[in-house]
PDB file of C-alpha atoms in Angstrom:
ATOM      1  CA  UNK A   1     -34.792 -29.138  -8.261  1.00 41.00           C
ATOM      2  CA  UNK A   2     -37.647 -26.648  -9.560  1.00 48.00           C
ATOM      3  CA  UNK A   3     -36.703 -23.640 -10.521  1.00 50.00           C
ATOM      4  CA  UNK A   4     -39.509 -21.475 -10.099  1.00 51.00           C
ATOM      5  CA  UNK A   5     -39.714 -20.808 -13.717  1.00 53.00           C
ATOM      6  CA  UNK A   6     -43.278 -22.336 -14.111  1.00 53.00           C
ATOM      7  CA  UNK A   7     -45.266 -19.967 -11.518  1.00 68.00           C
ATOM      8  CA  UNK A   8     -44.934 -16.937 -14.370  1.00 77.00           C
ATOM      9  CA  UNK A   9     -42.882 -14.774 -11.718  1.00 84.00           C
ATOM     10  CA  UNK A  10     -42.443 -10.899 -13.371  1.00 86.00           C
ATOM     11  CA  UNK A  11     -38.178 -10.699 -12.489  1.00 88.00           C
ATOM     12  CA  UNK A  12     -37.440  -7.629 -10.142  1.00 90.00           C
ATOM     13  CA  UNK A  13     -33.884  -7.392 -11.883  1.00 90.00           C
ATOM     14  CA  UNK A  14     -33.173  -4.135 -12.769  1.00 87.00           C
ATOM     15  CA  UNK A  15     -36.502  -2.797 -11.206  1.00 91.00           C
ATOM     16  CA  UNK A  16     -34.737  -2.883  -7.364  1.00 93.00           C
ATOM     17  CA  UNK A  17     -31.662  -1.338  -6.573  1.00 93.00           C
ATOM     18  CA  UNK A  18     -28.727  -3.513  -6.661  1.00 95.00           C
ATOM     19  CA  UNK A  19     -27.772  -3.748  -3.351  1.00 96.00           C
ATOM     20  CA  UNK A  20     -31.176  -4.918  -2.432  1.00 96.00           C
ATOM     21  CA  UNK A  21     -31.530  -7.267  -5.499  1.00 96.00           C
ATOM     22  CA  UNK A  22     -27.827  -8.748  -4.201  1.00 95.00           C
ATOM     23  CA  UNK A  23     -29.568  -9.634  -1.212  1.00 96.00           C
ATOM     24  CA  UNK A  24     -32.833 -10.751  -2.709  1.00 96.00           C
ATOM     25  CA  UNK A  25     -30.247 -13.655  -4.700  1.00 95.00           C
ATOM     26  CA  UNK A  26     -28.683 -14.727  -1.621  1.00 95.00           C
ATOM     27  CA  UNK A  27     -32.008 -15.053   0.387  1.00 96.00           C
ATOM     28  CA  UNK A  28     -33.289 -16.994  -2.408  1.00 95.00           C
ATOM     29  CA  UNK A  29     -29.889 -19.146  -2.086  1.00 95.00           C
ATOM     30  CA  UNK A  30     -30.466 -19.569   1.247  1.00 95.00           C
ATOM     31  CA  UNK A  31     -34.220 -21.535   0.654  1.00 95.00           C
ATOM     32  CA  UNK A  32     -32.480 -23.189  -1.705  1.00 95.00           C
ATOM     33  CA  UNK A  33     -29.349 -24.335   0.494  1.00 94.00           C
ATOM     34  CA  UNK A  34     -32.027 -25.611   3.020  1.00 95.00           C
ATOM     35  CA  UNK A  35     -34.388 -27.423   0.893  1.00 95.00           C
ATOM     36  CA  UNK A  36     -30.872 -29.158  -0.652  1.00 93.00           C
ATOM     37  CA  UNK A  37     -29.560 -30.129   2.982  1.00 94.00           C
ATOM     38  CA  UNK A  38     -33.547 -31.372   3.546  1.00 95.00           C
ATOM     39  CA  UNK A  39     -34.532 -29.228   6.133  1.00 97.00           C
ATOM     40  CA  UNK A  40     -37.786 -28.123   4.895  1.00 95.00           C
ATOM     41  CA  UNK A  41     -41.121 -28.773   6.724  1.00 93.00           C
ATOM     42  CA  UNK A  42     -43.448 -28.143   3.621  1.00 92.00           C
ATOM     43  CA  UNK A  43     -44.196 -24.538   3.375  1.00 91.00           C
ATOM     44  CA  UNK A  44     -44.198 -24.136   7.426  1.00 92.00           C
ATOM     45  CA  UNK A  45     -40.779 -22.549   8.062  1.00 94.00           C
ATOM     46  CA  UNK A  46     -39.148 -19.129   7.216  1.00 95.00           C
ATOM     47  CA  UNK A  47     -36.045 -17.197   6.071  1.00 97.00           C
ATOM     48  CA  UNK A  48     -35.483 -13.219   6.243  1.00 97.00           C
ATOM     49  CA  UNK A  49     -33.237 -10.691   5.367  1.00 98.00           C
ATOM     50  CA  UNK A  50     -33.335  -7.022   5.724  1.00 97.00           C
ATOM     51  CA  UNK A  51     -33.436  -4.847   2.907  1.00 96.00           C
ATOM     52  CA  UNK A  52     -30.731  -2.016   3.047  1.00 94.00           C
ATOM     53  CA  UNK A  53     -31.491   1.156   3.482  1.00 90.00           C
ATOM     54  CA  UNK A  54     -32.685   3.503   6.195  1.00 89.00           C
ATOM     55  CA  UNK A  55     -35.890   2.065   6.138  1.00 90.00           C
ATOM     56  CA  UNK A  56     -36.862  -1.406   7.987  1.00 91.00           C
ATOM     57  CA  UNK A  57     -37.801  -3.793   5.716  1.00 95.00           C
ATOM     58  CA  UNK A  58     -37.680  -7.503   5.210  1.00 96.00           C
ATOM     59  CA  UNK A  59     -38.052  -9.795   2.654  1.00 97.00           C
ATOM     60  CA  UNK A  60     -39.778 -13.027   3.723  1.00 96.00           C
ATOM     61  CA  UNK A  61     -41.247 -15.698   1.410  1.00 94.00           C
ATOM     62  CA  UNK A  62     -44.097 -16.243  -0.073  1.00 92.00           C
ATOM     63  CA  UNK A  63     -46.810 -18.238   2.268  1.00 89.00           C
ATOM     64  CA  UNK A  64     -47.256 -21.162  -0.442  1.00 87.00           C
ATOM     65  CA  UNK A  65     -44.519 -21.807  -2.357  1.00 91.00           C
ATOM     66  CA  UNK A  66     -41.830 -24.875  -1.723  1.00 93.00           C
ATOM     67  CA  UNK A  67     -38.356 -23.314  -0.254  1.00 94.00           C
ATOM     68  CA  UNK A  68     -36.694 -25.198  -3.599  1.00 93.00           C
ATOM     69  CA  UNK A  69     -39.713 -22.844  -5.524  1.00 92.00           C
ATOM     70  CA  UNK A  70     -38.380 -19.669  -4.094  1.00 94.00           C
ATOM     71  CA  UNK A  71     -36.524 -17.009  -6.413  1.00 94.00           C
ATOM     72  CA  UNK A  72     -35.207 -13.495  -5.753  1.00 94.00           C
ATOM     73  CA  UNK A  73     -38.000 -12.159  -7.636  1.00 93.00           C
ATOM     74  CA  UNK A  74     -40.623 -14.423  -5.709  1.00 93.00           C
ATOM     75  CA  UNK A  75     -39.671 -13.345  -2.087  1.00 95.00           C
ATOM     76  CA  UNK A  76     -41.848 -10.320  -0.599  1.00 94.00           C
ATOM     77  CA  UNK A  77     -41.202  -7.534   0.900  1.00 95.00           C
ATOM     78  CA  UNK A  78     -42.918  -6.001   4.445  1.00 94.00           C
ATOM     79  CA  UNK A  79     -42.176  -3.374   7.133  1.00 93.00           C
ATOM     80  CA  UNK A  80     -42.328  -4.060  10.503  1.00 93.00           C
ATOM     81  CA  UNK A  81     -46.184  -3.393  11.173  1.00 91.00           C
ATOM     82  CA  UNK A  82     -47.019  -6.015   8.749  1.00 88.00           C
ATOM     83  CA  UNK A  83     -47.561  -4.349   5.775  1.00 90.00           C
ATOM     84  CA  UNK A  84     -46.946  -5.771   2.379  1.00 90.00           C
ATOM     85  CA  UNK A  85     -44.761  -3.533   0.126  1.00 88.00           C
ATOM     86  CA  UNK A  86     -44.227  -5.653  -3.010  1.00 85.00           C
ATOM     87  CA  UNK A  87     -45.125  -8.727  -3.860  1.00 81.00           C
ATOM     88  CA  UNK A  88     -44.832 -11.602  -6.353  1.00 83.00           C
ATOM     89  CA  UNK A  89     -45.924 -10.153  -9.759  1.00 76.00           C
ATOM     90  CA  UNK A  90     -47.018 -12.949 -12.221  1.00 70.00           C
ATOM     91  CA  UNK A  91     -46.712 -12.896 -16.223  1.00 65.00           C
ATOM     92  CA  UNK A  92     -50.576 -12.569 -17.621  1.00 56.00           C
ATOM     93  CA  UNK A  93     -50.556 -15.335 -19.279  1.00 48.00           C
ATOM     94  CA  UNK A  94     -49.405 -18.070 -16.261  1.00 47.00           C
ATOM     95  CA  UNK A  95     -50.356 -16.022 -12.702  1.00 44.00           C
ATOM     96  CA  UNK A  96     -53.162 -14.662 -13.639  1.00 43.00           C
ATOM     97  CA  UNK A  97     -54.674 -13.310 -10.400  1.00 43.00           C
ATOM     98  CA  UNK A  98     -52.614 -15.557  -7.744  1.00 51.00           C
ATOM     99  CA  UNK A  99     -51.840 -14.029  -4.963  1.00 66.00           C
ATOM    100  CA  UNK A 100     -49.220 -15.104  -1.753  1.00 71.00           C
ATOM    101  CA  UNK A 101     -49.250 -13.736   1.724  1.00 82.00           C
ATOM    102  CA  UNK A 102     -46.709 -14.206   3.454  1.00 87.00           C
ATOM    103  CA  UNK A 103     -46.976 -16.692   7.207  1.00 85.00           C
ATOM    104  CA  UNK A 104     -48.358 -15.071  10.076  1.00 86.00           C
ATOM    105  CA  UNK A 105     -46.288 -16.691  12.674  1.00 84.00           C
ATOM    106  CA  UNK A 106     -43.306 -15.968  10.144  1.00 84.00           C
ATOM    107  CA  UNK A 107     -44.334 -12.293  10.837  1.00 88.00           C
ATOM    108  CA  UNK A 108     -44.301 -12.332  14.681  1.00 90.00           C
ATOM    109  CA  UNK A 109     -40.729 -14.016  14.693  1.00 93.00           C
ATOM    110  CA  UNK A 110     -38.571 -12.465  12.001  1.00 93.00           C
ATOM    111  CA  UNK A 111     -40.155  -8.499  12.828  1.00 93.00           C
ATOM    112  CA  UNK A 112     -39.375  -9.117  15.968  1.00 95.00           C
ATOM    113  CA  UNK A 113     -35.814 -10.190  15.835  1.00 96.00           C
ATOM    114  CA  UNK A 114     -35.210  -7.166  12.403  1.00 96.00           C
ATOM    115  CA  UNK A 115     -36.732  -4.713  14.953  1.00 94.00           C
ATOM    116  CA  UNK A 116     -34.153  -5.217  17.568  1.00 95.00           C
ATOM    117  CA  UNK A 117     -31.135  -6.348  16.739  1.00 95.00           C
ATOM    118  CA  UNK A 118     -29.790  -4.197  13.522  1.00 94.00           C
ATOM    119  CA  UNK A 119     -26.749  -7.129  13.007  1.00 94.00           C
ATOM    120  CA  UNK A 120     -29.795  -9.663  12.392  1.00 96.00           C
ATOM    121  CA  UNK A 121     -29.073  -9.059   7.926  1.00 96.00           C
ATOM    122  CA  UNK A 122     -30.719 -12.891   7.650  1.00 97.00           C
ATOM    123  CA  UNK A 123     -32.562 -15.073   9.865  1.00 98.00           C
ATOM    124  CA  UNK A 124     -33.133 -18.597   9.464  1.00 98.00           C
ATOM    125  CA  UNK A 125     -35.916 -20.321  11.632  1.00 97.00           C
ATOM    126  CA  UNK A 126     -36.405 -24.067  10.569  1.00 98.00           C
ATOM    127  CA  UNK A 127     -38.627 -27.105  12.031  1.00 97.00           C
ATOM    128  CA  UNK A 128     -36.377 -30.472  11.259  1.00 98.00           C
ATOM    129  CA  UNK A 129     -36.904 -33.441  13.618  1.00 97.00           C
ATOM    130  CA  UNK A 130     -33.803 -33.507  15.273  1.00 97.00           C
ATOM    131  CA  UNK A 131     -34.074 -29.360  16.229  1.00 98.00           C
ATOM    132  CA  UNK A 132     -37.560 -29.912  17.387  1.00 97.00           C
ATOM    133  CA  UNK A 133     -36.753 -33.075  19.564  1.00 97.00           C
ATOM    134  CA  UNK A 134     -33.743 -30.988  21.347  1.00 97.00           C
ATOM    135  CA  UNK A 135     -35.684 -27.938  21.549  1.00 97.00           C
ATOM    136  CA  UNK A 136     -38.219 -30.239  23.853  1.00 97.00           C
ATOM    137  CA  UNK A 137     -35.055 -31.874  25.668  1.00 94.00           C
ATOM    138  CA  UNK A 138     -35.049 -30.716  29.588  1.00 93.00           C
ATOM    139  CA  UNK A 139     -31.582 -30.292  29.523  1.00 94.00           C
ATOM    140  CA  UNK A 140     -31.794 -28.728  26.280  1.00 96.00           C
ATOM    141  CA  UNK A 141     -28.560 -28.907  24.241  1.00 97.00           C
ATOM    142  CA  UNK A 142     -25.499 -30.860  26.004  1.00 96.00           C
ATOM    143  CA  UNK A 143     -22.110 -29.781  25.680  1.00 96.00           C
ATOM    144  CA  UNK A 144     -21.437 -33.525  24.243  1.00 95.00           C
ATOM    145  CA  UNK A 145     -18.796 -32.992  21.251  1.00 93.00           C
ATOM    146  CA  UNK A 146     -16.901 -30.153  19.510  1.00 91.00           C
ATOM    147  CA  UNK A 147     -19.749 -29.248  17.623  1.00 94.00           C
ATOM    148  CA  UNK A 148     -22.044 -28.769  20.100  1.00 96.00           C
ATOM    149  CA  UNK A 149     -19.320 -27.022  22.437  1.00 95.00           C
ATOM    150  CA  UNK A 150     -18.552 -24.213  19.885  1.00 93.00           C
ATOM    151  CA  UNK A 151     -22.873 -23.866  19.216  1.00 96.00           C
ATOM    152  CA  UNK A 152     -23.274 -23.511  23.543  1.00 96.00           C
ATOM    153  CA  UNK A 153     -21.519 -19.974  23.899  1.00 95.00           C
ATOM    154  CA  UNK A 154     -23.701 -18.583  21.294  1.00 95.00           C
ATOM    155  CA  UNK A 155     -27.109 -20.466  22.017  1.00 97.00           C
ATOM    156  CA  UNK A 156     -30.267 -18.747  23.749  1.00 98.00           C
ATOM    157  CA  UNK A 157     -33.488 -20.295  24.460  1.00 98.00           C
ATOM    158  CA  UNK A 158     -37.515 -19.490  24.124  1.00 97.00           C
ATOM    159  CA  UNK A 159     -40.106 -21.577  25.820  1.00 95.00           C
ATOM    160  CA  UNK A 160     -43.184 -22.508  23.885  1.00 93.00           C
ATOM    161  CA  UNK A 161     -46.063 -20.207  24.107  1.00 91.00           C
ATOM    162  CA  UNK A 162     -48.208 -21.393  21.129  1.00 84.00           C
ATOM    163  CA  UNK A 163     -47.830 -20.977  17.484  1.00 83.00           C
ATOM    164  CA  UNK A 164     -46.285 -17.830  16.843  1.00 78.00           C
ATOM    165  CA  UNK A 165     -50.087 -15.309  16.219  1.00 73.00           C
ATOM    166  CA  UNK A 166     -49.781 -13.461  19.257  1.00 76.00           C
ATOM    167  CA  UNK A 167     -47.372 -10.216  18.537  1.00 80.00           C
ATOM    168  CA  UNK A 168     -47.087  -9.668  22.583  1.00 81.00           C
ATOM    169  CA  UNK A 169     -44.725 -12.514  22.140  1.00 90.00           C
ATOM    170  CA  UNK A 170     -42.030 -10.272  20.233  1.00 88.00           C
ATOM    171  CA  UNK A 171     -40.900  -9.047  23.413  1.00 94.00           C
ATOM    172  CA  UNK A 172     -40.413 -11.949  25.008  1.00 95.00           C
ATOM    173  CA  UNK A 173     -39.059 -13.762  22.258  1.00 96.00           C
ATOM    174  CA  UNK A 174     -36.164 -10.772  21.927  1.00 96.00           C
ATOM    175  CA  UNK A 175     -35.656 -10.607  26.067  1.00 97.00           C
ATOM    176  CA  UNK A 176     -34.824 -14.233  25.891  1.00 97.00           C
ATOM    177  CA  UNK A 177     -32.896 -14.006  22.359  1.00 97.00           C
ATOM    178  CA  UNK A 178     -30.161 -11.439  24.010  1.00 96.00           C
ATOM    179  CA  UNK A 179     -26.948 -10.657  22.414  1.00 95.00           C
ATOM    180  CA  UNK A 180     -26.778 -14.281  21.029  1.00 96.00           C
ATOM    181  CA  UNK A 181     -27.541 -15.593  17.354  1.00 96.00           C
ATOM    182  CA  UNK A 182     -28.400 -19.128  17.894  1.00 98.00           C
ATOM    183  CA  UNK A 183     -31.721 -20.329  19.587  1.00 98.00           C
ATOM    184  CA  UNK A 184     -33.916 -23.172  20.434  1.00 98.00           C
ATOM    185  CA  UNK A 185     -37.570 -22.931  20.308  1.00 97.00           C
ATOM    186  CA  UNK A 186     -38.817 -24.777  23.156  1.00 97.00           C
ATOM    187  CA  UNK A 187     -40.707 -27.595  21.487  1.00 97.00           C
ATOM    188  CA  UNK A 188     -40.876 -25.731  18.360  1.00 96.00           C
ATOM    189  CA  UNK A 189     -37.750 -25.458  16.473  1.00 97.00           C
ATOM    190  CA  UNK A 190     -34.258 -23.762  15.607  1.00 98.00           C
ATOM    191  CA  UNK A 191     -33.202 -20.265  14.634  1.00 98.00           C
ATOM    192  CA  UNK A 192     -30.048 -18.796  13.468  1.00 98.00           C
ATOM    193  CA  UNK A 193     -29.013 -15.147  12.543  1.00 97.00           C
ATOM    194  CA  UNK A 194     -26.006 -13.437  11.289  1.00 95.00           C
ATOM    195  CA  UNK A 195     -24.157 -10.388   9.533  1.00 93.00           C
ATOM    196  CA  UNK A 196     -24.390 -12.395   6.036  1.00 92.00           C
ATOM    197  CA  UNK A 197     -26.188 -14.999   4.489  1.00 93.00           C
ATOM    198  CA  UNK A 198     -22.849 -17.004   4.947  1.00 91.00           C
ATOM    199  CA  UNK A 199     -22.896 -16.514   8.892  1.00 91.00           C
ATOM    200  CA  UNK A 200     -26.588 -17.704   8.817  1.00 94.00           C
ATOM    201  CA  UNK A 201     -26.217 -20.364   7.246  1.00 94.00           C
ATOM    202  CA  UNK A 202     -23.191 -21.713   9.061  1.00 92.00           C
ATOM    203  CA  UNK A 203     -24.848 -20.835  12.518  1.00 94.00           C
ATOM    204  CA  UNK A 204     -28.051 -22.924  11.574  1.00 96.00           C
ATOM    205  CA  UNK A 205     -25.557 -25.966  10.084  1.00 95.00           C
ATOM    206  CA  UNK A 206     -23.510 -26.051  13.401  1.00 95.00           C
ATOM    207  CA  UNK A 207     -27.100 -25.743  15.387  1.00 98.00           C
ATOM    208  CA  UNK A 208     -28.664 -28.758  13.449  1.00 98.00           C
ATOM    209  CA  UNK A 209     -25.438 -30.934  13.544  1.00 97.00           C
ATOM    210  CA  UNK A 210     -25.479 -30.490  17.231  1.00 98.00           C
ATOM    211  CA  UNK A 211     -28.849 -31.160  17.574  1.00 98.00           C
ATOM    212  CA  UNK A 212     -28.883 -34.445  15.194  1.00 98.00           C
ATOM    213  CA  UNK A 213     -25.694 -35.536  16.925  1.00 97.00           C
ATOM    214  CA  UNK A 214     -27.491 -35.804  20.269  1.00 97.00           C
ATOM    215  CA  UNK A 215     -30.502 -37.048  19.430  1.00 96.00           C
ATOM    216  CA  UNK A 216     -28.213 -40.185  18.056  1.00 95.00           C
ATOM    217  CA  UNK A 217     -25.727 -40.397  21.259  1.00 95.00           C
ATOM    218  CA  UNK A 218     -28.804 -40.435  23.358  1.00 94.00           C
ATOM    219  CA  UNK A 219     -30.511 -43.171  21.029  1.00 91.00           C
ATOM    220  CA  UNK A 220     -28.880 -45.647  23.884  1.00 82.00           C
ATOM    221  CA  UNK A 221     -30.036 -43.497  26.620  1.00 85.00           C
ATOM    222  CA  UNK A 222     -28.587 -41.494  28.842  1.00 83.00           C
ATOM    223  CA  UNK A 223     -26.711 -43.337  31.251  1.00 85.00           C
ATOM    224  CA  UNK A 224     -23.000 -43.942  30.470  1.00 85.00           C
ATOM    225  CA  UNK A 225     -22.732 -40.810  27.928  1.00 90.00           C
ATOM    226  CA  UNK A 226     -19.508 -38.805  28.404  1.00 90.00           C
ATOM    227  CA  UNK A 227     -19.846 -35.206  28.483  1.00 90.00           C
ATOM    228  CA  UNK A 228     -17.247 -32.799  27.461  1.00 90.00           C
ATOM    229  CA  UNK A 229     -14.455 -32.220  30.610  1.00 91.00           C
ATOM    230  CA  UNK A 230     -15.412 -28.592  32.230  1.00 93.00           C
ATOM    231  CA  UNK A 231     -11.873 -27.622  31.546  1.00 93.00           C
ATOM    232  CA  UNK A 232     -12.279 -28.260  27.649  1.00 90.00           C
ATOM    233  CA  UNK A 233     -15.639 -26.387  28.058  1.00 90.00           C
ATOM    234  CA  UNK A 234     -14.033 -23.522  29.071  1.00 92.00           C
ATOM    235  CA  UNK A 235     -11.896 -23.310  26.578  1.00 91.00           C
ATOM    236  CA  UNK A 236     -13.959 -23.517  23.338  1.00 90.00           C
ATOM    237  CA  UNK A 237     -16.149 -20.831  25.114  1.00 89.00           C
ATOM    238  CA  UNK A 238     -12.676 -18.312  24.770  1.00 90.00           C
ATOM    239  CA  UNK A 239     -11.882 -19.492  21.411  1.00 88.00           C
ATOM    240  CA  UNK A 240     -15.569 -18.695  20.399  1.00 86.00           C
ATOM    241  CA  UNK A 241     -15.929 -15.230  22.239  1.00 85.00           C
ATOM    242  CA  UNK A 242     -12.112 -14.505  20.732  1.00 85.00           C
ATOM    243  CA  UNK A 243     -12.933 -15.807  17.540  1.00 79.00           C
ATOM    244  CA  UNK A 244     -14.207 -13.131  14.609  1.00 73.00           C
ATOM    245  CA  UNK A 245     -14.262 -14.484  11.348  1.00 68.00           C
ATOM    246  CA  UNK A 246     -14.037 -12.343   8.337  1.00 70.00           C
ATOM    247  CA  UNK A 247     -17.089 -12.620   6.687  1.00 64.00           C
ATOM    248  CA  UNK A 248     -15.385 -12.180   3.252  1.00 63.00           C
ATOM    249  CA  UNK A 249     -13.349 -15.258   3.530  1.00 73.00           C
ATOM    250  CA  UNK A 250     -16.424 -17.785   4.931  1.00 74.00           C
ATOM    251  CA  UNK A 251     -16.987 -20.447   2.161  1.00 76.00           C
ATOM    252  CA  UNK A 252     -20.171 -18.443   0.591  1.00 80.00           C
ATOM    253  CA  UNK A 253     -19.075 -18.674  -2.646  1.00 77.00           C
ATOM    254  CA  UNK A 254     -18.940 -22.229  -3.024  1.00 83.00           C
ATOM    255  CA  UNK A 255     -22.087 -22.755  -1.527  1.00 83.00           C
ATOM    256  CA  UNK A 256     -23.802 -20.624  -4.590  1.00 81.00           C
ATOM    257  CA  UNK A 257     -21.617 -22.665  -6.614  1.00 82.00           C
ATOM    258  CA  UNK A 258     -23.327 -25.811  -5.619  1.00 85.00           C
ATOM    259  CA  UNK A 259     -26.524 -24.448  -6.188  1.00 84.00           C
ATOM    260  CA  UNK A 260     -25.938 -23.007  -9.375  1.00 80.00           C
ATOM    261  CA  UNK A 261     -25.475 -26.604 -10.744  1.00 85.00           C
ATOM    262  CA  UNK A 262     -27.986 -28.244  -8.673  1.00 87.00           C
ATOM    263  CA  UNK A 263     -31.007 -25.596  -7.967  1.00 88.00           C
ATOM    264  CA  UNK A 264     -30.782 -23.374 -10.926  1.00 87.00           C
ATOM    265  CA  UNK A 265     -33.093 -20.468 -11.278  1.00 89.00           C
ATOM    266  CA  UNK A 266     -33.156 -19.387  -7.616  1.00 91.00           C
ATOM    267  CA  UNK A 267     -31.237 -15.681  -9.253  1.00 90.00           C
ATOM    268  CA  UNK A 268     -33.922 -15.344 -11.415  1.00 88.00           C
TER     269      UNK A 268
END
């Protein structure tokens, strides 16, 4: 895995507060957790997180760099008009006058989703083959195994309207979004928010297993496939809406374990 070291980054440590350079790491962990589990599409997809503090700001990556390319120093920071409020700052000698943007279409989804729903700390919108062939499913997802049973009570949905340019669509996008934190992007995609990185990232993992997991029980078509018994339906959906899972204990810290030995450099 790169590092990021090459690009010539200027490090933000020390020159941010810490609670926002704490979140700057994990964000940066996140890019890396995806582009490890292989659910990259290029430079097309995004990850957020808000910055604390009274004011509403996001940090969003670079429009440019690989998600295995992305540091905490790398990742820039916007308000929810648009606006660009630090960026990338390269060494002389390697950056010279590089500049990154950040994705417009990134923009129009993440603002959208920071500006309404304060418990939205990280949001993970991804384009992998199996989310994007569910997302364009009639039925959408079907309540077909555990997995998929324990993603349902959470799960919202957003038809298509275009690539993501138009900022009229925020409004929909949040109308159809709700109280939930897991959503399919009608032919488009799959998004995932949470509390903490950790609830994020788990959200997205149970999202994408559920998603792969049907595309392969449906591989044989749809006749003859067993869906889950109403009764057993009903129950998952009470054990999710009475389950609340400390955030402190969720397996976080072994996740930046793993990519402290394989993606080094993503603190930096």
């Amino acid at each position: 895995m790169a590092d990021g070291s090459y690009l010539g980054i200027q490090s933000l440590k020390g020159r941010v507060d810490e609670a926002e350079w704490q979140v700057r790491v994990e964000l940066a962990a996140l890019y890396r957790l995806v582009a490890l589990f292989g659910w990259t599409d290029l430079i097309y997809t995004h990850i957020s997180a808000r910055v604390p503090g009274p004011e509403e700001h996001f940090l969003i990556n670079p429009y440019g760099l690989y998600f295995d390319e992305i540091t905490a120093s790398s990742l820039v920071k916007v308000d929810l008009d648009g606006n660009i409020l630090q960026a990338p700052a390269w060494n002389d000698s390697t950056g010279g006058d590089t500049e990154y943007g950040i994705n417009p279409a990134g923009f129009t989804i993440h603002s959208a989703i920071h500006g309404a729903r304060p418990d939205a700390k990280f949001v993970i919108h991804l384009h992998t083959a199996d989310g994007i062939a569910v997302s364009a499913h009639k039925e959408g997802l079907l309540p077909l195994n555990q997995h998929s049973l324990t993603v349902l009570p959470r799960l919202a949905y957003h038809d298509y309207e275009g690539i993501a340019l138009h900022l009229d669509e925020r409004e929909r996008l949040v109308a159809d979004l709700g109280d939930k934190s897991l959503m399919l992007l009608r032919n488009h995609g799959t998004l995932a928010l949470g509390p903490t990185a950790a609830h994020a990232f788990l959200g997205i993992h149970a999202l994408e297993r559920s998603a792969t997991l049907q595309v392969r029980t449906l591989s044989a078509g749809r006749d003859g496939i067993l869906l889950a018994p109403e009764h057993a339906q009903a129950e998952v959906r009470q054990q999710v809406a009475n389950h609340r899972p400390d955030h402190a204990k969720l397996p976080w810290a072994g996740l930046l374990r793993r990519l402290a030995r394989e993606s080094p450099g993503y603190d930096a």
